mmCIF file of C-alpha atoms and ligand atoms in Angstrom:
data_model
loop_
_atom_site.group_PDB
_atom_site.id
_atom_site.type_symbol
_atom_site.label_atom_id
_atom_site.label_comp_id
_atom_site.label_asym_id
_atom_site.label_seq_id
_atom_site.Cartn_x
_atom_site.Cartn_y
_atom_site.Cartn_z
ATOM 1 C CA MET I 1367 0.000 0.000 0.000
ATOM 2 C CA ASN I 1368 1.037 3.603 -0.513
ATOM 3 C CA LEU I 1369 1.253 5.857 2.496
ATOM 4 C CA PRO I 1370 -0.764 9.112 2.488
ATOM 5 C CA GLU I 1371 0.883 12.564 2.226
ATOM 6 C CA LYS I 1372 0.499 13.118 5.965
ATOM 7 C CA LEU I 1373 0.379 10.408 8.639
ATOM 8 C CA VAL I 1374 -0.449 11.165 12.251
ATOM 9 C CA ILE I 1375 0.956 8.741 14.819
ATOM 10 C CA ALA I 1376 -2.110 8.533 17.056
ATOM 11 C CA THR I 1377 -0.508 8.120 20.463
ATOM 12 C CA GLY I 1378 0.291 10.204 23.500
ATOM 13 C CA ASN I 1379 3.439 8.104 24.016
ATOM 14 C CA TYR I 1380 6.408 10.008 22.553
ATOM 15 C CA ASN I 1381 8.567 6.850 22.655
ATOM 16 C CA LYS I 1382 6.119 5.051 20.374
ATOM 17 C CA TYR I 1383 6.071 8.054 18.024
ATOM 18 C CA ARG I 1384 9.897 8.127 17.778
ATOM 19 C CA GLU I 1385 9.959 4.397 17.131
ATOM 20 C CA PHE I 1386 7.322 4.608 14.394
ATOM 21 C CA GLU I 1387 9.052 7.544 12.745
ATOM 22 C CA TYR I 1388 12.278 5.537 12.537
ATOM 23 C CA ILE I 1389 10.566 2.286 11.498
ATOM 24 C CA ILE I 1390 8.563 3.957 8.732
ATOM 25 C CA LYS I 1391 11.592 5.789 7.311
ATOM 26 C CA LYS I 1392 13.719 2.677 7.544
ATOM 27 C CA ILE I 1393 11.147 0.381 5.931
ATOM 28 C CA VAL I 1394 9.663 2.716 3.317
ATOM 29 C CA GLY I 1395 12.979 4.464 2.690
ATOM 30 C CA HIS I 1396 14.600 7.673 3.870
ATOM 31 C CA ASP I 1397 13.334 9.595 0.838
ATOM 32 C CA ILE I 1398 9.750 8.968 2.038
ATOM 33 C CA LYS I 1399 7.471 11.886 1.072
ATOM 34 C CA THR I 1400 4.952 11.281 3.877
ATOM 35 C CA LYS I 1401 5.068 13.839 6.708
ATOM 36 C CA ILE I 1402 4.974 11.947 10.008
ATOM 37 C CA ILE I 1403 3.276 13.861 12.814
ATOM 38 C CA PHE I 1404 3.030 13.259 16.604
ATOM 39 C CA ALA I 1405 -0.723 13.549 17.401
ATOM 40 C CA PRO I 1406 -0.395 15.711 20.576
ATOM 41 C CA GLU I 1407 1.380 18.377 18.469
ATOM 42 C CA ILE I 1408 -1.933 18.983 16.679
ATOM 43 C CA SER I 1409 -4.583 18.321 19.294
ATOM 44 C CA LYS I 1410 -5.428 16.858 22.686
ATOM 45 C CA LEU I 1411 -7.417 13.678 23.165
ATOM 46 C CA THR I 1412 -7.845 11.162 25.971
ATOM 47 C CA ILE I 1413 -9.166 7.751 25.003
ATOM 48 C CA ASP I 1414 -10.346 5.040 27.378
ATOM 49 C CA GLU I 1415 -8.955 1.712 26.221
ATOM 50 C CA THR I 1416 -12.191 -0.194 26.773
ATOM 51 C CA GLY I 1417 -11.665 -2.844 24.087
ATOM 52 C CA SER I 1418 -11.251 -6.516 24.919
ATOM 53 C CA THR I 1419 -8.564 -7.118 22.276
ATOM 54 C CA TYR I 1420 -5.508 -5.223 21.001
ATOM 55 C CA ALA I 1421 -7.343 -4.752 17.695
ATOM 56 C CA GLU I 1422 -10.409 -3.190 19.360
ATOM 57 C CA ASN I 1423 -8.223 -0.745 21.284
ATOM 58 C CA ALA I 1424 -6.119 0.137 18.235
ATOM 59 C CA ILE I 1425 -9.326 0.795 16.252
ATOM 60 C CA LEU I 1426 -10.721 2.965 19.087
ATOM 61 C CA LYS I 1427 -7.565 5.111 19.053
ATOM 62 C CA ALA I 1428 -7.208 5.415 15.247
ATOM 63 C CA GLU I 1429 -10.891 6.265 14.752
ATOM 64 C CA ALA I 1430 -11.117 8.762 17.622
ATOM 65 C CA TRP I 1431 -8.009 10.643 16.471
ATOM 66 C CA SER I 1432 -8.944 10.691 12.784
ATOM 67 C CA LYS I 1433 -12.460 11.898 13.642
ATOM 68 C CA LYS I 1434 -10.968 14.693 15.733
ATOM 69 C CA ILE I 1435 -8.299 15.901 13.284
ATOM 70 C CA ASN I 1436 -9.584 14.587 9.928
ATOM 71 C CA LEU I 1437 -6.188 13.244 8.860
ATOM 72 C CA PRO I 1438 -4.848 9.713 8.265
ATOM 73 C CA CYS I 1439 -4.049 8.244 11.679
ATOM 74 C CA LEU I 1440 -1.942 5.235 12.632
ATOM 75 C CA ALA I 1441 -2.548 3.834 16.130
ATOM 76 C CA ASP I 1442 -1.101 0.829 17.886
ATOM 77 C CA ASP I 1443 -2.131 -1.220 20.864
ATOM 78 C CA SER I 1444 0.553 -3.407 22.284
ATOM 79 C CA GLY I 1445 1.534 -5.547 25.230
ATOM 80 C CA LEU I 1446 3.883 -8.107 26.690
ATOM 81 C CA GLU I 1447 2.612 -11.701 26.924
ATOM 82 C CA VAL I 1448 4.399 -14.043 29.321
ATOM 83 C CA GLU I 1449 3.903 -17.763 28.647
ATOM 84 C CA ILE I 1450 3.845 -19.056 32.226
ATOM 85 C CA LEU I 1451 1.510 -16.238 33.294
ATOM 86 C CA ASN I 1452 -1.024 -17.340 30.652
ATOM 87 C CA GLY I 1453 -0.320 -14.287 28.524
ATOM 88 C CA ALA I 1454 -0.405 -11.684 31.324
ATOM 89 C CA PRO I 1455 0.081 -8.735 31.530
ATOM 90 C CA GLY I 1456 -0.973 -8.710 27.833
ATOM 91 C CA LEU I 1457 -3.703 -6.217 27.065
ATOM 92 C CA TYR I 1458 -3.216 -4.733 30.544
ATOM 93 C CA SER I 1459 0.551 -4.178 30.204
ATOM 94 C CA ALA I 1460 0.256 -0.408 30.688
ATOM 95 C CA ARG I 1461 -1.989 -0.702 33.766
ATOM 96 C CA ILE I 1462 -1.309 -4.057 35.451
ATOM 97 C CA VAL I 1463 -0.317 -2.146 38.581
ATOM 98 C CA GLU I 1464 -0.533 1.554 39.384
ATOM 99 C CA GLY I 1465 2.614 3.589 39.043
ATOM 100 C CA ASP I 1466 5.602 3.942 36.758
ATOM 101 C CA ASP I 1467 7.446 1.405 34.583
ATOM 102 C CA ASP I 1468 9.681 0.346 37.509
ATOM 103 C CA LYS I 1469 6.590 -0.766 39.459
ATOM 104 C CA LYS I 1470 5.317 -2.825 36.491
ATOM 105 C CA ILE I 1471 8.718 -4.464 36.032
ATOM 106 C CA LYS I 1472 8.789 -5.251 39.776
ATOM 107 C CA TRP I 1473 5.350 -6.877 39.480
ATOM 108 C CA LEU I 1474 6.553 -8.984 36.567
ATOM 109 C CA LEU I 1475 9.800 -10.118 38.204
ATOM 110 C CA GLU I 1476 7.980 -11.017 41.434
ATOM 111 C CA ASN I 1477 5.492 -13.112 39.482
ATOM 112 C CA LEU I 1478 8.343 -14.918 37.723
ATOM 113 C CA ASN I 1479 10.378 -15.471 40.880
ATOM 114 C CA ASN I 1480 11.890 -19.018 40.791
ATOM 115 C CA LYS I 1481 10.206 -19.783 37.460
ATOM 116 C CA ASN I 1482 12.360 -21.488 34.827
ATOM 117 C CA ASN I 1483 10.058 -20.813 31.898
ATOM 118 C CA ARG I 1484 10.717 -17.148 31.085
ATOM 119 C CA ASN I 1485 9.383 -17.202 27.514
ATOM 120 C CA ALA I 1486 7.494 -14.098 26.468
ATOM 121 C CA LYS I 1487 6.542 -12.092 23.414
ATOM 122 C CA PHE I 1488 5.651 -8.525 22.606
ATOM 123 C CA VAL I 1489 2.571 -8.077 20.436
ATOM 124 C CA ALA I 1490 1.515 -4.972 18.514
ATOM 125 C CA VAL I 1491 -1.659 -4.454 16.514
ATOM 126 C CA LEU I 1492 -1.730 -1.426 14.218
ATOM 127 C CA ALA I 1493 -4.852 0.327 12.949
ATOM 128 C CA LEU I 1494 -4.611 2.760 10.045
ATOM 129 C CA LYS I 1495 -7.636 5.009 9.534
ATOM 130 C CA ILE I 1496 -7.704 7.195 6.458
ATOM 131 C CA PRO I 1497 -10.794 9.474 6.616
ATOM 132 C CA GLY I 1498 -13.565 8.117 4.396
ATOM 133 C CA GLU I 1499 -11.882 4.722 3.986
ATOM 134 C CA LYS I 1500 -12.180 1.371 5.741
ATOM 135 C CA ILE I 1501 -9.821 0.851 8.651
ATOM 136 C CA ILE I 1502 -6.788 -1.376 7.975
ATOM 137 C CA LEU I 1503 -5.264 -3.668 10.639
ATOM 138 C CA SER I 1504 -1.962 -5.506 10.933
ATOM 139 C CA GLU I 1505 -0.136 -7.414 13.654
ATOM 140 C CA GLY I 1506 3.479 -8.054 14.617
ATOM 141 C CA THR I 1507 5.210 -10.027 17.354
ATOM 142 C CA CYS I 1508 8.691 -10.239 18.807
ATOM 143 C CA LYS I 1509 9.595 -13.388 20.772
ATOM 144 C CA GLY I 1510 12.060 -13.433 23.635
ATOM 145 C CA LYS I 1511 12.673 -14.085 27.333
ATOM 146 C CA ILE I 1512 12.287 -12.158 30.565
ATOM 147 C CA ASN I 1513 15.624 -11.434 32.231
ATOM 148 C CA LYS I 1514 16.044 -12.060 35.981
ATOM 149 C CA TYR I 1515 16.763 -8.370 36.663
ATOM 150 C CA PRO I 1516 16.392 -5.034 34.815
ATOM 151 C CA ALA I 1517 19.350 -4.046 32.623
ATOM 152 C CA GLY I 1518 19.901 -1.016 30.370
ATOM 153 C CA ASN I 1519 18.533 2.503 30.125
ATOM 154 C CA ASN I 1520 17.176 2.792 26.580
ATOM 155 C CA GLY I 1521 13.589 2.415 25.428
ATOM 156 C CA PHE I 1522 10.528 2.363 27.671
ATOM 157 C CA GLY I 1523 8.056 0.076 29.452
ATOM 158 C CA TYR I 1524 9.319 -3.481 29.914
ATOM 159 C CA ASP I 1525 12.412 -2.973 27.702
ATOM 160 C CA PRO I 1526 14.883 -3.396 30.634
ATOM 161 C CA VAL I 1527 13.745 -7.005 31.209
ATOM 162 C CA PHE I 1528 12.996 -8.214 27.666
ATOM 163 C CA ILE I 1529 15.720 -10.131 25.802
ATOM 164 C CA PRO I 1530 14.689 -10.716 22.167
ATOM 165 C CA GLU I 1531 15.331 -14.131 20.610
ATOM 166 C CA GLY I 1532 18.846 -14.443 19.158
ATOM 167 C CA PHE I 1533 20.341 -11.736 21.407
ATOM 168 C CA ASN I 1534 21.818 -11.644 24.892
ATOM 169 C CA LEU I 1535 20.993 -8.011 25.582
ATOM 170 C CA THR I 1536 17.727 -6.552 26.784
ATOM 171 C CA PHE I 1537 15.873 -4.109 24.498
ATOM 172 C CA ALA I 1538 16.986 -1.393 26.936
ATOM 173 C CA GLN I 1539 20.659 -2.368 26.410
ATOM 174 C CA MET I 1540 20.322 -2.432 22.624
ATOM 175 C CA ASP I 1541 20.667 0.777 20.662
ATOM 176 C CA PHE I 1542 17.568 2.468 19.244
ATOM 177 C CA LYS I 1543 18.165 1.209 15.684
ATOM 178 C CA SER I 1544 18.731 -2.427 16.678
ATOM 179 C CA LYS I 1545 15.500 -2.617 18.705
ATOM 180 C CA ASN I 1546 13.505 -0.981 15.953
ATOM 181 C CA LEU I 1547 14.679 -3.338 13.236
ATOM 182 C CA ILE I 1548 13.198 -6.376 14.999
ATOM 183 C CA SER I 1549 10.490 -5.080 17.339
ATOM 184 C CA HIS I 1550 6.820 -6.083 17.322
ATOM 185 C CA ARG I 1551 5.999 -2.585 15.986
ATOM 186 C CA ALA I 1552 8.505 -2.993 13.126
ATOM 187 C CA GLU I 1553 7.035 -6.416 12.258
ATOM 188 C CA ALA I 1554 3.487 -5.032 12.377
ATOM 189 C CA PHE I 1555 4.444 -2.109 10.129
ATOM 190 C CA LYS I 1556 6.147 -4.452 7.621
ATOM 191 C CA ASN I 1557 2.904 -6.446 7.503
ATOM 192 C CA LEU I 1558 0.819 -3.276 7.048
ATOM 193 C CA ILE I 1559 2.870 -1.971 4.147
ATOM 194 C CA LYS I 1560 2.669 -5.366 2.390
ATOM 195 C CA LEU I 1561 -1.142 -5.101 2.181
ATOM 196 C CA PRO I 1562 -2.603 -4.104 -1.209
HETATM 197 P P1 IMP W 2000 -0.737 0.658 25.132
HETATM 198 O O1 IMP W 2000 -0.479 0.101 23.764
HETATM 199 O O2 IMP W 2000 -0.744 2.147 25.135
HETATM 200 O O3 IMP W 2000 -1.917 0.032 25.788
HETATM 201 O O4 IMP W 2000 0.504 0.302 26.057
HETATM 202 C C1 IMP W 2000 1.182 -0.857 25.904
HETATM 203 C C2 IMP W 2000 2.097 -1.109 27.087
HETATM 204 O O5 IMP W 2000 2.820 -2.294 26.763
HETATM 205 C C3 IMP W 2000 3.138 -0.021 27.298
HETATM 206 O O6 IMP W 2000 2.749 0.917 28.230
HETATM 207 C C4 IMP W 2000 4.329 -0.843 27.799
HETATM 208 O O7 IMP W 2000 4.206 -1.074 29.159
HETATM 209 C C5 IMP W 2000 4.164 -2.150 27.068
HETATM 210 N N1 IMP W 2000 4.918 -2.087 25.797
HETATM 211 C C6 IMP W 2000 4.424 -2.048 24.537
HETATM 212 N N2 IMP W 2000 5.413 -1.973 23.639
HETATM 213 C C7 IMP W 2000 6.551 -1.953 24.334
HETATM 214 C C8 IMP W 2000 7.917 -1.884 23.949
HETATM 215 O O8 IMP W 2000 8.301 -1.763 22.779
HETATM 216 N N3 IMP W 2000 8.800 -1.911 24.961
HETATM 217 C C9 IMP W 2000 8.448 -2.031 26.273
HETATM 218 N N4 IMP W 2000 7.196 -2.082 26.692
HETATM 219 C C10 IMP W 2000 6.239 -2.041 25.717
#
């Protein structure tokens, strides 16, 4: 598919915006003509993530933003799924416990205390809403393991404890480019751009 002239990254999370900007330029090419915009630079919007799937939440965000600003909007809903916790925190990754990222990582490490199976995956579902057109969805995953302790200062969220498959560094120890070549968001964007 061809990207529109302007594309709003429909998120309040500046880290996600920076990642998408890099991923899109890297995948589509650095001579990309599309102007990539961080939604809060144009308008303000708070959305309750009331969906029961990543897709429902991504659709909620893309539709609400595109209705408000009448521009093509790309939203994502994402989460970390841990095998031995039956996929938790999953959809609730951002709000599994109150507080900052350190508190969420603490919750995760406590729940995995003494557990040998540390398999996990990040999942991202993207929703692209171009005004007047049907919404388009895509999904990407990144498999890995949960480290026994936090390591590294880059990235956001659970990055300090997530070691992607084939590496022995956490996402937070990897540089920005390396994470964003293999992340769940990169995979989801590759799948989106492949669509007709
Ligand atoms: P939401 O998509 O805004 O509901 O938030 C997803 C949550 O999943 C984030 O707040 C993070 O806690 C976690 N998450 C999603 N993607 C990443 C990532 O690339 N690195 C670390 N944590 C992530």
